[in-house]
Amino acid sequence: MALLINENCTSCDACVPVCPNTAISAGDVIYVIDAARCTECIGAHDSPQCQLVCPADCIVQDPNNAESKAQLEAKYKALHG
Ligand code: SF4
Ligand code: SF4
């Protein structure tokens, strides 16, 4: 399951450099996660790094992008070839 950033985002930019998949970018109002690139950090880390550094606690599970651990592992492999 990819993660998403909710409206509590303060656009502080802390999450961008810690993402191993370059999945996070500044959107029109708040920062956004590209669901096609987010693996919940599976493949790179034990836990989602963006959630660890976010001071606003605004990064949550995206129920519209449900994926199994195996799918997330495959996504990571595809991204990093
Ligand atoms: Fe990037 Fe990991 Fe956050 Fe997904 S959970 S956006 S891969 S840092
Ligand atoms: Fe927004 Fe949190 Fe990322 Fe800062 S770390 S830009 S508050 S999602």
Short mmCIF file of N, CA and C and ligand atoms in Angstrom, two decimals:
data_model
loop_
_atom_site.label_atom_id
_atom_site.label_comp_id
_atom_site.label_asym_id
_atom_site.label_seq_id
_atom_site.Cartn_x
_atom_site.Cartn_y
_atom_site.Cartn_z
N MET A 1 0.84 -1.19 0.00
CA MET A 1 0.00 0.00 0.00
C MET A 1 0.87 1.24 0.00
N ALA A 2 0.66 2.09 -0.94
CA ALA A 2 1.39 3.35 -0.92
C ALA A 2 0.89 4.21 0.24
N LEU A 3 1.65 5.23 0.55
CA LEU A 3 1.24 6.18 1.57
C LEU A 3 0.77 7.46 0.88
N LEU A 4 0.02 8.28 1.61
CA LEU A 4 -0.37 9.57 1.05
C LEU A 4 -0.18 10.66 2.11
N ILE A 5 -0.08 11.88 1.63
CA ILE A 5 0.13 13.04 2.51
C ILE A 5 -1.20 13.79 2.62
N ASN A 6 -1.64 14.01 3.85
CA ASN A 6 -2.93 14.68 4.01
C ASN A 6 -2.77 16.20 4.18
N GLU A 7 -3.90 16.86 4.40
CA GLU A 7 -3.93 18.33 4.36
C GLU A 7 -3.18 19.00 5.52
N ASN A 8 -2.70 18.21 6.49
CA ASN A 8 -1.95 18.81 7.59
C ASN A 8 -0.49 19.10 7.22
N CYS A 9 -0.10 18.73 6.01
CA CYS A 9 1.27 18.97 5.55
C CYS A 9 1.59 20.47 5.57
N THR A 10 2.78 20.79 6.11
CA THR A 10 3.22 22.19 6.19
C THR A 10 4.25 22.52 5.11
N SER A 11 4.46 21.60 4.19
CA SER A 11 5.42 21.80 3.09
C SER A 11 6.82 22.12 3.62
N CYS A 12 7.23 21.38 4.67
CA CYS A 12 8.53 21.65 5.29
C CYS A 12 9.68 21.04 4.52
N ASP A 13 9.41 20.09 3.64
CA ASP A 13 10.42 19.47 2.77
C ASP A 13 11.26 18.38 3.44
N ALA A 14 10.99 18.07 4.71
CA ALA A 14 11.83 17.09 5.42
C ALA A 14 11.75 15.70 4.82
N CYS A 15 10.63 15.36 4.24
CA CYS A 15 10.43 13.99 3.75
C CYS A 15 11.11 13.71 2.42
N VAL A 16 11.32 14.73 1.62
CA VAL A 16 11.83 14.52 0.26
C VAL A 16 13.18 13.80 0.23
N PRO A 17 14.19 14.28 0.98
CA PRO A 17 15.51 13.64 0.86
C PRO A 17 15.60 12.24 1.45
N VAL A 18 14.66 11.84 2.30
CA VAL A 18 14.77 10.51 2.92
C VAL A 18 14.07 9.42 2.11
N CYS A 19 13.35 9.77 1.08
CA CYS A 19 12.64 8.75 0.29
C CYS A 19 13.60 8.03 -0.64
N PRO A 20 13.70 6.71 -0.52
CA PRO A 20 14.64 5.96 -1.36
C PRO A 20 14.17 5.84 -2.81
N ASN A 21 12.92 6.19 -3.07
CA ASN A 21 12.35 6.00 -4.40
C ASN A 21 12.03 7.31 -5.11
N THR A 22 12.49 8.44 -4.58
CA THR A 22 12.14 9.76 -5.11
C THR A 22 10.65 9.84 -5.46
N ALA A 23 9.83 9.42 -4.48
CA ALA A 23 8.38 9.38 -4.69
C ALA A 23 7.67 10.65 -4.23
N ILE A 24 8.37 11.53 -3.53
CA ILE A 24 7.72 12.69 -2.92
C ILE A 24 8.15 13.98 -3.62
N SER A 25 7.19 14.84 -3.87
CA SER A 25 7.51 16.13 -4.50
C SER A 25 6.53 17.19 -4.00
N ALA A 26 6.88 18.44 -4.23
CA ALA A 26 6.00 19.54 -3.86
C ALA A 26 4.85 19.61 -4.85
N GLY A 27 3.62 19.63 -4.32
CA GLY A 27 2.45 19.78 -5.18
C GLY A 27 2.01 21.22 -5.24
N ASP A 28 0.81 21.47 -5.71
CA ASP A 28 0.32 22.84 -5.82
C ASP A 28 0.12 23.47 -4.44
N VAL A 29 -0.38 22.67 -3.47
CA VAL A 29 -0.66 23.21 -2.14
C VAL A 29 0.18 22.49 -1.08
N ILE A 30 0.12 21.18 -1.07
CA ILE A 30 0.90 20.38 -0.12
C ILE A 30 1.79 19.42 -0.92
N TYR A 31 2.65 18.73 -0.21
CA TYR A 31 3.53 17.76 -0.87
C TYR A 31 2.71 16.52 -1.25
N VAL A 32 3.18 15.81 -2.25
CA VAL A 32 2.44 14.65 -2.74
C VAL A 32 3.37 13.45 -2.90
N ILE A 33 2.79 12.26 -2.73
CA ILE A 33 3.51 11.00 -2.94
C ILE A 33 3.00 10.37 -4.22
N ASP A 34 3.92 10.00 -5.10
CA ASP A 34 3.57 9.28 -6.33
C ASP A 34 3.35 7.81 -5.96
N ALA A 35 2.09 7.37 -6.03
CA ALA A 35 1.76 6.00 -5.61
C ALA A 35 2.48 4.97 -6.46
N ALA A 36 2.85 5.32 -7.66
CA ALA A 36 3.57 4.38 -8.53
C ALA A 36 5.01 4.19 -8.09
N ARG A 37 5.50 5.05 -7.21
CA ARG A 37 6.89 4.96 -6.75
C ARG A 37 7.02 4.61 -5.27
N CYS A 38 5.96 4.77 -4.47
CA CYS A 38 6.04 4.49 -3.03
C CYS A 38 5.92 3.00 -2.76
N THR A 39 6.91 2.45 -2.05
CA THR A 39 6.87 1.03 -1.68
C THR A 39 6.73 0.87 -0.16
N GLU A 40 6.31 1.92 0.54
CA GLU A 40 6.35 1.94 2.01
C GLU A 40 7.76 1.71 2.50
N CYS A 41 8.73 2.04 1.66
CA CYS A 41 10.16 1.84 1.91
C CYS A 41 10.58 0.37 1.88
N ILE A 42 9.65 -0.53 1.56
CA ILE A 42 10.04 -1.93 1.43
C ILE A 42 11.07 -2.05 0.31
N GLY A 43 12.13 -2.81 0.59
CA GLY A 43 13.24 -2.94 -0.33
C GLY A 43 14.45 -2.13 0.12
N ALA A 44 14.19 -1.09 0.92
CA ALA A 44 15.28 -0.20 1.33
C ALA A 44 15.41 -0.07 2.85
N HIS A 45 14.28 -0.02 3.54
CA HIS A 45 14.29 0.24 4.99
C HIS A 45 13.23 -0.61 5.69
N ASP A 46 13.37 -0.72 7.02
CA ASP A 46 12.40 -1.49 7.80
C ASP A 46 11.08 -0.77 8.01
N SER A 47 11.08 0.54 7.90
CA SER A 47 9.85 1.31 8.13
C SER A 47 9.84 2.53 7.22
N PRO A 48 8.67 3.10 6.97
CA PRO A 48 8.57 4.26 6.09
C PRO A 48 9.34 5.46 6.64
N GLN A 49 10.37 5.83 5.93
CA GLN A 49 11.26 6.90 6.40
C GLN A 49 10.58 8.26 6.44
N CYS A 50 9.67 8.49 5.52
CA CYS A 50 9.00 9.80 5.49
C CYS A 50 8.15 9.98 6.74
N GLN A 51 7.49 8.93 7.19
CA GLN A 51 6.69 9.02 8.42
C GLN A 51 7.57 9.33 9.62
N LEU A 52 8.78 8.77 9.64
CA LEU A 52 9.68 8.98 10.78
C LEU A 52 10.09 10.44 10.91
N VAL A 53 10.29 11.12 9.79
CA VAL A 53 10.81 12.49 9.86
C VAL A 53 9.73 13.56 9.80
N CYS A 54 8.50 13.19 9.46
CA CYS A 54 7.47 14.21 9.27
C CYS A 54 7.04 14.82 10.61
N PRO A 55 7.24 16.12 10.79
CA PRO A 55 6.87 16.75 12.06
C PRO A 55 5.37 16.97 12.21
N ALA A 56 4.63 16.82 11.14
CA ALA A 56 3.19 17.09 11.17
C ALA A 56 2.36 15.81 11.28
N ASP A 57 3.02 14.66 11.28
CA ASP A 57 2.31 13.36 11.31
C ASP A 57 1.18 13.31 10.28
N CYS A 58 1.48 13.75 9.08
CA CYS A 58 0.42 13.84 8.06
C CYS A 58 0.59 12.83 6.94
N ILE A 59 1.44 11.80 7.14
CA ILE A 59 1.64 10.79 6.11
C ILE A 59 0.97 9.50 6.58
N VAL A 60 -0.02 9.05 5.83
CA VAL A 60 -0.87 7.94 6.24
C VAL A 60 -1.01 6.92 5.12
N GLN A 61 -1.59 5.77 5.46
CA GLN A 61 -1.84 4.74 4.45
C GLN A 61 -2.86 5.23 3.44
N ASP A 62 -2.65 4.87 2.19
CA ASP A 62 -3.57 5.26 1.11
C ASP A 62 -4.48 4.08 0.79
N PRO A 63 -5.72 4.10 1.28
CA PRO A 63 -6.61 2.94 1.10
C PRO A 63 -6.96 2.67 -0.36
N ASN A 64 -6.73 3.63 -1.22
CA ASN A 64 -7.03 3.43 -2.64
C ASN A 64 -5.88 2.80 -3.40
N ASN A 65 -4.78 2.56 -2.70
CA ASN A 65 -3.63 1.93 -3.36
C ASN A 65 -3.13 0.76 -2.53
N ALA A 66 -4.02 -0.21 -2.30
CA ALA A 66 -3.68 -1.39 -1.52
C ALA A 66 -2.78 -2.32 -2.32
N GLU A 67 -1.66 -2.72 -1.70
CA GLU A 67 -0.74 -3.65 -2.34
C GLU A 67 -0.17 -4.58 -1.27
N SER A 68 0.16 -5.81 -1.69
CA SER A 68 0.76 -6.76 -0.76
C SER A 68 2.25 -6.46 -0.62
N LYS A 69 2.86 -7.07 0.39
CA LYS A 69 4.31 -6.90 0.56
C LYS A 69 5.04 -7.39 -0.68
N ALA A 70 4.59 -8.50 -1.27
CA ALA A 70 5.24 -9.03 -2.47
C ALA A 70 5.13 -8.05 -3.63
N GLN A 71 3.98 -7.41 -3.75
CA GLN A 71 3.83 -6.41 -4.81
C GLN A 71 4.75 -5.22 -4.59
N LEU A 72 4.88 -4.81 -3.32
CA LEU A 72 5.75 -3.67 -3.01
C LEU A 72 7.21 -4.03 -3.27
N GLU A 73 7.59 -5.27 -2.95
CA GLU A 73 8.96 -5.70 -3.24
C GLU A 73 9.23 -5.70 -4.73
N ALA A 74 8.24 -6.16 -5.50
CA ALA A 74 8.38 -6.19 -6.96
C ALA A 74 8.46 -4.77 -7.52
N LYS A 75 7.68 -3.87 -6.93
CA LYS A 75 7.71 -2.47 -7.38
C LYS A 75 9.10 -1.88 -7.14
N TYR A 76 9.66 -2.15 -5.97
CA TYR A 76 10.99 -1.62 -5.65
C TYR A 76 12.02 -2.16 -6.65
N LYS A 77 11.94 -3.46 -6.94
CA LYS A 77 12.90 -4.04 -7.88
C LYS A 77 12.75 -3.41 -9.26
N ALA A 78 11.51 -3.18 -9.68
CA ALA A 78 11.29 -2.57 -10.99
C ALA A 78 11.84 -1.16 -11.04
N LEU A 79 11.70 -0.42 -9.94
CA LEU A 79 12.17 0.98 -9.91
C LEU A 79 13.70 1.04 -9.93
N HIS A 80 14.33 0.04 -9.32
CA HIS A 80 15.78 0.12 -9.16
C HIS A 80 16.52 -0.87 -10.05
N GLY A 81 15.78 -1.54 -10.92
CA GLY A 81 16.31 -2.42 -11.95
C GLY A 81 17.58 -3.14 -11.62
FE1 SF4 B 1 9.10 7.23 -0.04
FE2 SF4 B 1 9.18 5.34 1.79
FE3 SF4 B 1 7.63 7.47 2.17
FE4 SF4 B 1 6.95 5.70 0.31
S1 SF4 B 1 7.07 5.32 2.54
S2 SF4 B 1 7.00 7.92 0.07
S3 SF4 B 1 8.95 5.00 -0.42
S4 SF4 B 1 9.89 7.45 2.07
FE1 SF4 B 2 4.67 17.72 4.52
FE2 SF4 B 2 5.44 16.05 6.44
FE3 SF4 B 2 6.74 16.08 4.10
FE4 SF4 B 2 6.99 18.13 5.79
S1 SF4 B 2 7.69 16.02 6.15
S2 SF4 B 2 6.65 18.25 3.54
S3 SF4 B 2 4.93 18.22 6.70
S4 SF4 B 2 4.61 15.48 4.43
#
